[in-house]
XYZ file of C-alpha atoms in Angstrom:
652
model
C 14.381 -39.405 -52.267
C 11.748 -38.845 -49.625
C 12.954 -38.877 -46.051
C 10.712 -41.011 -43.856
C 9.603 -39.705 -40.488
C 10.395 -41.879 -37.488
C 7.469 -43.673 -35.899
C 8.341 -42.111 -32.575
C 10.167 -38.938 -31.686
C 13.589 -39.433 -30.116
C 13.519 -39.203 -26.335
C 15.539 -35.977 -26.395
C 13.020 -34.331 -28.756
C 10.166 -35.430 -26.516
C 11.908 -33.871 -23.523
C 12.404 -30.584 -25.368
C 8.761 -30.534 -26.439
C 7.635 -31.219 -22.883
C 9.854 -28.435 -21.586
C 8.429 -26.017 -24.148
C 4.872 -26.989 -23.229
C 5.640 -26.489 -19.542
C 7.266 -23.113 -20.266
C 4.214 -22.049 -22.295
C 1.912 -23.197 -19.490
C 3.954 -21.204 -16.967
C 3.875 -18.056 -19.128
C 0.115 -18.353 -19.635
C -0.407 -18.866 -15.899
C 1.652 -15.771 -15.085
C 0.090 -13.601 -17.797
C -3.526 -14.797 -17.529
C -3.977 -16.358 -14.067
C -7.741 -16.052 -14.454
C -7.520 -18.677 -17.229
C -5.930 -21.309 -14.968
C -7.933 -23.607 -12.696
C -6.503 -26.538 -10.740
C -3.198 -26.092 -12.625
C -4.923 -26.573 -15.997
C -5.509 -24.025 -18.755
C -9.200 -23.177 -19.200
C -9.376 -22.561 -22.945
C -12.844 -21.001 -22.756
C -11.723 -18.409 -20.223
C -8.543 -17.770 -22.220
C -10.715 -17.027 -25.248
C -12.793 -14.588 -23.183
C -9.640 -12.819 -22.001
C -8.535 -12.469 -25.630
C -11.880 -10.891 -26.535
C -13.667 -13.885 -28.052
C -17.236 -14.646 -26.969
C -17.789 -18.002 -25.286
C -21.131 -19.278 -24.091
C -21.275 -18.580 -20.331
C -22.715 -21.985 -19.371
C -19.494 -24.001 -19.871
C -18.596 -25.682 -16.592
C -15.228 -25.477 -14.858
C -13.881 -25.384 -11.341
C -13.799 -21.911 -9.856
C -15.980 -19.006 -8.865
C -18.902 -18.333 -11.202
C -21.935 -16.096 -10.933
C -24.558 -14.592 -13.256
C -22.862 -11.757 -15.123
C -19.250 -12.920 -14.883
C -18.849 -13.539 -18.613
C -20.199 -10.050 -19.355
C -17.569 -8.541 -17.041
C -14.853 -9.252 -19.605
C -16.706 -7.118 -22.156
C -16.886 -4.301 -19.625
C -13.146 -4.607 -18.967
C -12.303 -4.482 -22.656
C -14.632 -1.575 -23.518
C -12.504 1.576 -23.951
C -13.191 4.586 -21.788
C -14.638 7.687 -23.425
C -13.897 9.838 -20.399
C -11.027 12.008 -19.285
C -9.617 13.443 -16.085
C -10.236 17.167 -15.909
C -7.676 19.081 -13.816
C -9.019 21.009 -10.822
C -6.219 23.282 -9.583
C -8.750 25.157 -7.433
C -9.317 21.995 -5.349
C -5.610 21.116 -5.176
C -2.705 21.854 -2.857
C 0.778 22.685 -4.230
C -0.368 21.931 -7.784
C 2.952 22.813 -9.428
C 5.194 20.648 -7.227
C 3.200 17.732 -5.796
C 3.394 14.131 -7.014
C 0.209 12.995 -5.223
C -3.125 12.634 -7.035
C -6.749 12.776 -5.886
C -9.393 11.810 -8.454
C -13.127 12.332 -8.128
C -14.976 9.784 -10.200
C -16.152 6.223 -10.759
C -13.124 4.038 -10.119
C -13.849 1.671 -13.021
C -13.546 4.468 -15.583
C -10.609 5.974 -13.725
C -8.714 2.667 -13.665
C -9.153 2.425 -17.428
C -7.823 5.944 -17.895
C -4.764 5.220 -15.740
C -3.689 2.136 -17.704
C -1.188 3.805 -20.045
C 0.347 6.189 -17.550
C 0.740 3.732 -14.654
C 0.937 0.304 -16.272
C 3.348 -1.738 -14.117
C 4.362 1.283 -12.020
C 2.308 0.962 -8.821
C 4.113 -0.823 -6.001
C 1.172 -1.234 -3.650
C -2.616 -1.052 -3.749
C -4.757 -0.764 -0.643
C -8.537 -0.753 -0.878
C -11.367 -0.823 1.632
C -14.288 -1.734 -0.663
C -17.959 -2.043 0.373
C -18.335 -5.065 2.652
C -21.717 -5.892 1.079
C -23.743 -5.880 4.279
C -26.795 -4.727 2.346
C -26.560 -1.104 3.473
C -23.650 0.366 1.544
C -23.436 2.066 -1.774
C -23.094 -0.444 -4.631
C -22.992 -0.034 -8.396
C -25.719 -0.604 -11.041
C -27.487 -3.908 -11.519
C -27.464 -5.864 -14.811
C -23.875 -4.694 -15.073
C -23.854 -2.141 -17.868
C -21.592 0.430 -16.251
C -20.685 3.218 -18.619
C -19.490 6.775 -18.391
C -23.066 7.860 -19.191
C -24.278 6.029 -16.079
C -21.754 7.920 -13.994
C -22.561 11.277 -15.612
C -26.282 10.733 -15.049
C -25.642 9.800 -11.447
C -23.570 12.920 -10.786
C -26.074 15.197 -12.525
C -23.766 16.002 -15.443
C -26.122 14.439 -17.981
C -29.895 14.309 -18.248
C -31.051 10.720 -18.261
C -33.909 8.513 -17.241
C -31.511 5.611 -16.869
C -30.649 3.502 -13.867
C -29.123 5.186 -10.838
C -26.434 3.877 -8.550
C -28.115 2.368 -5.485
C -27.717 0.233 -2.407
C -27.392 -3.527 -2.617
C -30.041 -5.383 -0.628
C -30.929 -9.023 -0.133
C -34.209 -8.306 -1.917
C -32.352 -7.769 -5.193
C -32.061 -11.543 -5.647
C -28.465 -11.192 -6.820
C -26.859 -10.038 -3.620
C -23.427 -11.641 -4.061
C -23.476 -11.524 -7.867
C -23.828 -7.745 -7.992
C -20.953 -7.299 -5.563
C -18.732 -9.709 -7.504
C -19.585 -8.039 -10.818
C -18.619 -4.711 -9.277
C -15.306 -5.981 -7.874
C -14.085 -8.233 -10.700
C -13.326 -5.666 -13.434
C -11.803 -3.254 -10.917
C -9.403 -5.855 -9.544
C -8.600 -7.022 -13.078
C -7.657 -3.516 -14.224
C -5.843 -2.777 -10.957
C -3.610 -5.818 -11.434
C -2.264 -4.283 -14.650
C -1.014 -1.270 -12.720
C 1.038 -3.288 -10.216
C 4.782 -3.660 -10.584
C 6.050 -7.217 -10.971
C 7.033 -7.098 -7.283
C 3.848 -5.282 -6.252
C 1.096 -6.334 -3.842
C -2.542 -5.545 -3.125
C -4.067 -5.295 0.370
C -7.869 -5.582 0.639
C -9.871 -4.987 3.812
C -12.972 -7.184 4.126
C -15.177 -8.900 6.693
C -17.005 -12.232 6.817
C -19.812 -11.190 4.440
C -17.696 -11.572 1.281
C -14.348 -12.888 2.518
C -14.769 -16.416 1.022
C -15.823 -15.071 -2.364
C -13.137 -12.372 -2.336
C -10.477 -15.054 -1.844
C -11.785 -17.030 -4.813
C -12.139 -13.864 -6.876
C -8.525 -12.908 -6.176
C -7.400 -16.463 -7.000
C -9.092 -15.918 -10.352
C -7.596 -12.483 -11.026
C -4.124 -12.730 -9.471
C -3.593 -16.478 -9.496
C -3.777 -18.920 -6.590
C 0.032 -19.019 -6.312
C 0.030 -15.289 -5.619
C -1.996 -15.534 -2.415
C 0.303 -14.083 0.244
C -1.620 -13.896 3.489
C -4.979 -13.481 5.152
C -4.348 -11.136 8.076
C -6.776 -11.112 10.974
C -7.200 -7.642 12.467
C -8.781 -7.071 15.874
C -11.061 -4.203 14.923
C -13.537 -4.177 17.805
C -12.463 -4.836 21.397
C -15.947 -5.636 22.719
C -17.198 -7.424 19.639
C -20.583 -7.317 17.980
C -22.532 -8.384 21.051
C -25.852 -8.711 19.209
C -24.508 -11.915 17.618
C -24.281 -15.325 19.284
C -20.488 -15.087 19.105
C -19.293 -11.515 19.514
C -17.188 -10.913 16.415
C -14.117 -8.760 17.068
C -12.156 -9.105 13.840
C -11.902 -8.191 10.188
C -9.432 -9.300 7.523
C -6.817 -7.872 5.219
C -6.339 -10.130 2.193
C -2.905 -9.819 0.565
C -2.051 -10.960 -2.975
C 1.119 -10.297 -4.948
C 1.735 -9.798 -8.660
C 4.254 -12.661 -8.818
C 5.061 -15.496 -6.377
C 8.632 -14.253 -5.911
C 7.448 -10.978 -4.365
C 8.740 -10.408 -0.837
C 7.140 -7.817 1.398
C 9.242 -5.654 3.673
C 9.635 -6.226 7.399
C 8.802 -4.068 10.384
C 11.381 -2.277 12.497
C 11.997 -3.731 15.937
C 11.427 -1.526 18.935
C 14.316 -3.064 20.903
C 17.957 -3.796 20.119
C 19.400 -6.067 17.437
C 20.789 -8.717 19.823
C 19.622 -11.530 17.537
C 22.295 -10.444 15.030
C 24.950 -12.423 16.876
C 27.760 -12.383 14.300
C 30.050 -9.536 13.272
C 32.181 -8.748 10.222
C 33.756 -5.612 8.754
C 30.336 -4.343 7.612
C 28.455 -4.869 10.870
C 26.250 -7.276 12.796
C 24.442 -10.108 11.007
C 23.152 -13.641 11.226
C 23.048 -16.326 8.562
C 20.021 -17.098 6.428
C 20.129 -19.948 3.928
C 19.814 -18.789 0.338
C 17.881 -21.857 -0.831
C 14.163 -21.247 -1.156
C 12.434 -23.717 1.165
C 8.970 -23.222 -0.343
C 8.166 -26.645 -1.869
C 6.080 -25.015 -4.608
C 9.166 -23.530 -6.241
C 11.946 -25.325 -8.051
C 13.810 -25.585 -11.303
C 10.623 -26.772 -13.049
C 8.848 -23.418 -12.611
C 11.657 -21.005 -11.639
C 14.505 -21.942 -13.989
C 16.087 -18.483 -13.635
C 16.596 -19.158 -9.909
C 18.401 -22.460 -10.473
C 22.090 -21.898 -11.162
C 25.406 -23.144 -9.722
C 27.417 -21.330 -7.038
C 31.107 -22.224 -6.693
C 32.941 -22.370 -3.360
C 36.607 -21.717 -2.579
C 37.176 -24.350 0.131
C 40.568 -22.875 1.055
C 39.201 -19.415 1.910
C 37.582 -20.491 5.191
C 37.717 -17.767 7.863
C 37.523 -17.829 11.669
C 33.730 -18.190 11.527
C 33.916 -21.167 9.174
C 32.712 -19.163 6.170
C 34.080 -19.474 2.646
C 34.076 -17.217 -0.384
C 31.765 -17.973 -3.314
C 31.615 -17.111 -7.003
C 29.178 -17.620 -9.861
C 32.048 -18.660 -12.129
C 34.092 -21.814 -11.812
C 37.893 -21.572 -11.573
C 40.841 -23.443 -10.085
C 40.143 -21.744 -6.740
C 36.346 -21.873 -6.918
C 36.088 -25.552 -7.772
C 33.304 -26.870 -5.536
C 29.932 -26.666 -7.238
C 26.760 -26.096 -5.167
C 23.242 -26.184 -6.615
C 19.929 -25.707 -4.794
C 18.875 -29.286 -4.059
C 16.699 -30.063 -1.051
C 17.368 -32.747 1.568
C 15.702 -35.437 -0.554
C 17.762 -34.572 -3.622
C 14.922 -32.739 -5.359
C 15.610 -29.669 -7.475
C 14.767 -26.556 -5.457
C 15.876 -22.997 -6.309
C 17.595 -19.969 -4.794
C 15.747 -16.994 -3.324
C 17.876 -14.589 -5.390
C 18.470 -14.382 -9.093
C 22.034 -14.512 -10.391
C 22.408 -10.704 -10.829
C 21.492 -10.018 -7.198
C 23.738 -12.829 -5.980
C 26.659 -11.427 -7.962
C 26.099 -7.935 -6.537
C 26.312 -9.305 -2.981
C 29.656 -11.071 -3.359
C 32.532 -9.103 -1.787
C 36.300 -9.436 -2.144
C 36.608 -11.462 1.080
C 34.308 -13.140 3.597
C 34.453 -10.120 5.916
C 33.065 -7.865 3.173
C 30.717 -10.284 1.422
C 26.979 -10.695 1.956
C 26.970 -14.094 0.241
C 29.100 -16.899 1.714
C 29.266 -20.685 2.061
C 29.658 -22.940 5.078
C 30.569 -26.612 5.235
C 27.988 -29.055 6.597
C 28.692 -32.178 8.646
C 28.365 -34.404 5.594
C 31.127 -32.458 3.824
C 28.860 -30.606 1.380
C 28.283 -26.850 1.425
C 25.301 -24.599 2.024
C 25.071 -21.055 0.631
C 24.071 -18.311 3.056
C 22.971 -14.694 2.950
C 24.314 -12.461 5.711
C 21.078 -11.116 7.121
C 21.633 -7.678 8.674
C 18.154 -6.241 9.119
C 16.954 -5.081 12.525
C 13.449 -5.987 11.424
C 10.894 -8.722 11.900
C 8.219 -10.355 9.791
C 4.680 -9.240 10.656
C 2.466 -11.996 11.996
C -0.907 -12.976 10.581
C -2.873 -11.652 13.588
C -2.730 -7.899 14.281
C -3.961 -7.062 17.759
C -2.528 -3.633 18.528
C -5.072 -1.338 20.196
C -4.226 1.397 17.696
C -5.715 -0.817 14.965
C -9.202 -0.695 16.490
C -11.859 1.040 14.388
C -12.629 3.368 17.283
C -9.084 4.725 16.921
C -9.978 5.876 13.404
C -13.118 7.510 14.755
C -11.100 9.351 17.420
C -8.571 10.526 14.816
C -11.276 12.083 12.653
C -12.798 13.718 15.716
C -9.449 15.297 16.549
C -9.409 16.770 13.021
C -12.847 18.281 13.458
C -14.469 15.675 11.197
C -16.118 13.577 13.894
C -19.214 11.597 12.883
C -18.585 12.034 9.165
C -17.742 8.329 8.584
C -19.187 5.299 10.371
C -16.209 2.926 10.346
C -13.033 4.808 9.343
C -9.829 2.798 9.245
C -7.176 4.003 11.734
C -4.000 5.540 10.320
C -1.712 3.138 12.228
C -3.347 0.103 10.590
C -2.950 1.374 7.042
C 0.502 2.758 7.837
C 1.639 -0.745 8.800
C 0.395 -2.012 5.424
C 2.259 0.843 3.726
C 5.469 0.065 5.614
C 5.519 -3.619 4.600
C 4.067 -3.143 1.120
C 6.097 -0.240 -0.265
C 9.544 1.302 -0.311
C 10.399 4.918 0.340
C 10.008 6.054 -3.296
C 7.020 3.984 -4.378
C 3.554 4.798 -5.728
C 0.531 3.584 -3.729
C -3.025 3.422 -5.085
C -6.363 3.453 -3.262
C -9.421 3.423 -5.537
C -11.973 3.235 -2.708
C -10.533 6.247 -0.885
C -13.494 6.966 1.410
C -12.200 8.868 4.445
C -8.744 9.137 2.780
C -6.946 7.201 5.520
C -4.484 5.851 2.948
C -3.339 9.351 1.973
C -2.961 10.244 5.661
C -1.017 7.014 6.311
C 1.356 7.667 3.408
C 2.169 11.161 4.682
C 2.630 9.792 8.223
C 4.977 7.037 7.038
C 6.985 9.601 5.061
C 7.300 11.831 8.129
C 8.576 8.946 10.205
C 11.226 7.584 7.855
C 11.907 10.473 5.473
C 10.365 8.598 2.552
C 8.975 10.074 -0.649
C 6.084 7.701 -1.261
C 3.347 9.017 -3.573
C -0.362 8.193 -3.471
C -3.215 8.084 -5.951
C -6.634 8.275 -4.262
C -9.888 7.696 -6.189
C -13.346 8.295 -4.738
C -16.863 8.338 -6.148
C -18.628 11.659 -5.335
C -21.374 10.003 -3.299
C -24.010 12.531 -2.201
C -24.336 13.183 1.526
C -27.790 12.983 3.110
C -29.213 16.307 4.286
C -29.456 15.170 7.915
C -25.868 13.897 8.027
C -23.295 15.748 10.215
C -21.052 16.304 7.187
C -23.915 17.923 5.242
C -24.736 20.162 8.176
C -21.057 21.166 8.239
C -21.282 22.308 4.617
C -20.087 19.258 2.668
C -22.207 17.889 -0.163
C -20.240 14.854 -1.387
C -17.854 12.315 0.102
C -15.063 13.613 -2.124
C -15.307 17.058 -0.542
C -14.759 15.487 2.872
C -11.937 13.283 1.562
C -10.017 16.254 0.204
C -10.555 18.204 3.414
C -9.266 15.288 5.493
C -6.062 15.180 3.414
C -5.548 18.931 3.866
C -5.988 18.685 7.626
C -3.828 15.558 7.888
C -0.995 17.427 6.158
C -0.892 19.920 9.027
C -0.572 17.386 11.856
C 2.408 15.386 13.086
C 4.424 17.912 15.024
C 5.808 15.142 17.220
C 7.167 13.204 14.263
C 10.376 13.758 12.348
C 10.214 17.010 10.413
C 11.120 17.041 6.721
C 10.732 20.450 5.163
C 10.740 18.983 1.670
C 7.968 16.459 2.325
C 5.232 16.391 -0.313
C 1.952 17.128 1.478
C 0.053 18.453 -1.527
C -2.081 16.776 -4.187
C -3.335 17.418 -7.702
C -7.099 17.077 -7.911
C -8.898 15.790 -11.020
C -12.505 14.950 -11.854
C -13.893 12.348 -14.236
C -15.792 13.906 -17.130
C -16.576 13.247 -20.769
C -13.707 13.642 -23.219
C -13.040 17.111 -24.605
C -12.772 15.550 -28.068
C -16.234 15.227 -29.551
C -15.404 12.242 -31.753
C -15.261 9.898 -28.758
C -18.763 8.490 -28.996
C -18.044 5.198 -27.250
C -18.813 3.121 -30.320
C -15.508 1.316 -29.967
C -15.055 1.315 -33.758
C -11.557 2.722 -33.414
C -10.474 -0.163 -31.201
C -7.178 0.310 -29.436
C -5.855 2.806 -31.968
C -3.603 5.419 -30.403
C -5.318 8.663 -29.414
C -3.147 10.882 -31.566
C -3.587 8.662 -34.636
C -7.350 8.729 -34.183
C -7.467 12.475 -33.771
C -5.306 13.116 -36.824
C -8.152 11.857 -38.997
C -10.587 14.469 -37.720
C -10.835 18.223 -37.481
C -13.061 20.608 -35.533
C -13.288 17.873 -32.932
C -12.674 19.878 -29.774
C -15.633 20.780 -27.567
C -16.150 24.512 -27.209
C -16.016 24.459 -23.408
C -12.594 22.774 -23.193
C -9.740 24.929 -21.961
C -6.139 24.488 -23.071
C -5.311 22.905 -19.690
C -8.185 20.434 -20.097
C -6.952 19.433 -23.547
C -3.350 19.267 -22.393
C -3.948 16.794 -19.571
C -6.236 14.632 -21.690
C -3.572 14.363 -24.378
C -0.857 13.644 -21.825
C -2.853 10.925 -20.068
C -3.807 9.175 -23.301
C -0.211 9.392 -24.479
C 1.086 7.671 -21.340
C 2.157 10.643 -19.215
C 1.064 10.545 -15.548
C -1.186 13.391 -14.347
C 1.658 14.583 -12.099
C 3.865 15.377 -15.092
C 5.728 18.656 -14.670
C 4.616 21.157 -17.311
C 6.391 24.438 -18.011
C 4.514 27.281 -19.686
C 6.372 29.203 -22.358
C 5.260 32.363 -24.130
C 6.568 32.333 -27.695
C 5.654 34.964 -30.285
C 2.591 35.954 -28.293
C 1.272 32.390 -27.942
C 1.280 29.924 -25.028
C 3.314 26.739 -25.465
C 3.563 23.870 -22.986
C 6.990 22.290 -22.504
C 7.550 18.797 -21.112
C 10.636 16.687 -20.405
C 12.935 19.716 -20.426
C 11.692 20.836 -23.829
C 11.778 17.457 -25.563
C 8.007 17.695 -26.126
C 6.277 20.975 -27.023
C 2.487 21.274 -27.181
C 0.698 24.340 -28.542
C -3.085 24.302 -28.233
C -3.780 27.799 -29.556
C -6.663 28.053 -32.027
C -4.790 30.547 -34.220
C -1.231 29.485 -35.026
C 1.258 31.787 -36.706
C 4.471 31.241 -38.611
C 6.295 33.139 -35.864
C 5.269 30.749 -33.055
C 6.063 27.696 -35.199
C 9.536 29.086 -35.949
C 10.059 29.858 -32.258
C 9.141 26.290 -31.329
C 11.529 24.928 -33.955
C 14.329 27.078 -32.509
C 14.019 25.167 -29.207
C 15.014 21.932 -30.981
C 12.304 19.642 -29.549
C 11.986 15.938 -30.356
C 8.190 16.064 -30.578
C 5.686 18.828 -31.359
C 1.883 18.651 -31.087
C -0.525 21.377 -32.250
C -4.285 21.640 -32.721
C -5.319 21.064 -36.309
C -7.922 23.805 -35.994
C -5.078 26.173 -35.091
C -4.113 26.327 -38.781
C -7.597 27.639 -39.640
C -7.619 25.605 -42.865
C -4.345 27.178 -44.047
C -2.697 24.151 -45.678
C 0.255 26.239 -46.784
C 1.050 27.243 -43.199
C 0.860 23.602 -42.117
C 3.107 22.459 -44.978
C 5.649 25.166 -44.156
C 5.586 24.099 -40.492
C 6.376 20.500 -41.420
C 9.243 21.619 -43.662
C 10.606 23.963 -40.988
C 10.717 21.256 -38.295
C 12.216 18.702 -40.677
C 14.882 21.137 -41.865
C 15.904 21.958 -38.271
C 16.066 18.251 -37.459
C 18.275 17.500 -40.474
C 20.623 20.343 -39.578
C 21.401 18.717 -36.234
C 21.172 15.159 -37.603
C 18.225 14.181 -35.425
C 14.596 13.259 -35.963
C 11.488 15.197 -35.012
C 7.861 14.114 -34.786
C 5.306 16.788 -35.694
C 1.635 16.009 -35.165
C -1.679 17.818 -35.231
C -4.774 16.808 -33.255
């Protein structure tokens, strides 16, 4: 007997289907914000994001320009470069967690994807403002590693050089947008879920930057447009003397909350006191009308109140579980009865509930209508930064003075002052976070991170990326002996590390950096054809032999393998000498890497004795001796079986 389908779905089934569609829409909007316009999914853009070609002339609301569709191909093209270690240009190589990289930031951002995916708390960049005079990237948007190598003189080529962007190009805004789009897209991947990006800009590209960031990060993730008084007198050659610039702030997710600034005075506004300390009450319900149960279901849950636990301040205990004592249910509804949501998720709320009202950071208080509101006990002696920053220390001339005091006066035209970037660092990152700047320029970000760490004892780490722009022969920096911007950037960091005697002293502060340079891969098989797709580096290399360039040192090979395998370039590496060969040890011996070109049975046995979980060797190290390789595999497997563990042995 055939079961007939109903003409219409039951109402309950329709509701479930609608909920699933809304959940899918929300996930797509969070994962691919560039494919959402006016709260609707743009299927053509979604196809582009997923690597499918779509004709670029399809219309939709949003920011479009000649070359935008091609940008997605550039983003998805794998890098054939690597980061070569430069210990000779570094400070405290063995112990530092800071990184300075000389190279084109597009290629560098690609190379950092595995190691730093979702690990960067804050990004600050001061990109070219596109006034027509700064250094911009190639036209027709075909950036490749070869373009960079030709530009830096590492490769003979008659190809296009990097140049300035002028109005005469006919694609003034388009070239700038095509330069920025893939960099912002790749940078977003590196941000933590609660991360944020700060971008300095002026009126030349501010409107387009806002729309570009709406495309990349999502319109809901716009956080603020800060106005900074950068010039006290203003640009007097204009009809209205402009005195300001902007810092555009976007977050990775709408729930992200930036930190607050410490107050200079007392904490008199914390007018209540319990057994923990001073506080005032802050309602837990999120008052932002954009958020509610419909798009933040994880923030909509019941809180139960014990009405009989009221203390002298009129506060009651709460719980996330109902019981005979906790019998009054409170959910986050707004004043009109609409479904809102809490500011905290259930795990955080549970962690803030104490054993009584005097020891709890989450409490309830009865309202005049007899219902209850849920409150957080707010204890911070901090304040929210405003959207206009007018402090005199934020003026551009302050940055110029600072460089002059370091003996680098006149080297940069408009350097950002340390205090300005430090304020961004203080509100955008915690004491242990990683901060990225891929337009490093005068290296103010690195200076600001070290200054912030001196002041509060933090251990923030920075990654600074700068293109090695050549310095003109008549420039003060050239006359002082510097040939590229990166040379000046590194010198500024070294000199900044020595200042700050009036600040708090922390003997264990990290003031060093590991220096790397962008170069072609040391593995000759990387021809940029893209035929290997996203296949893992090690798997690709296993299929080849004699693939290592003759000029590559063991350290070069080591850091390329580590980066492609997801290890950050600051990874601590111990050098071991086993049976007359050098072996690199990582993660307290869990991973052993031997890059000798002549392996012996003795060194393989010695490595097996250390009981590692993973071992990597060069395939050429076996010199075609298949018997030695087979014995090595058997040796490692036998040792693993004896201790009832597993071991991964690979050759590259």
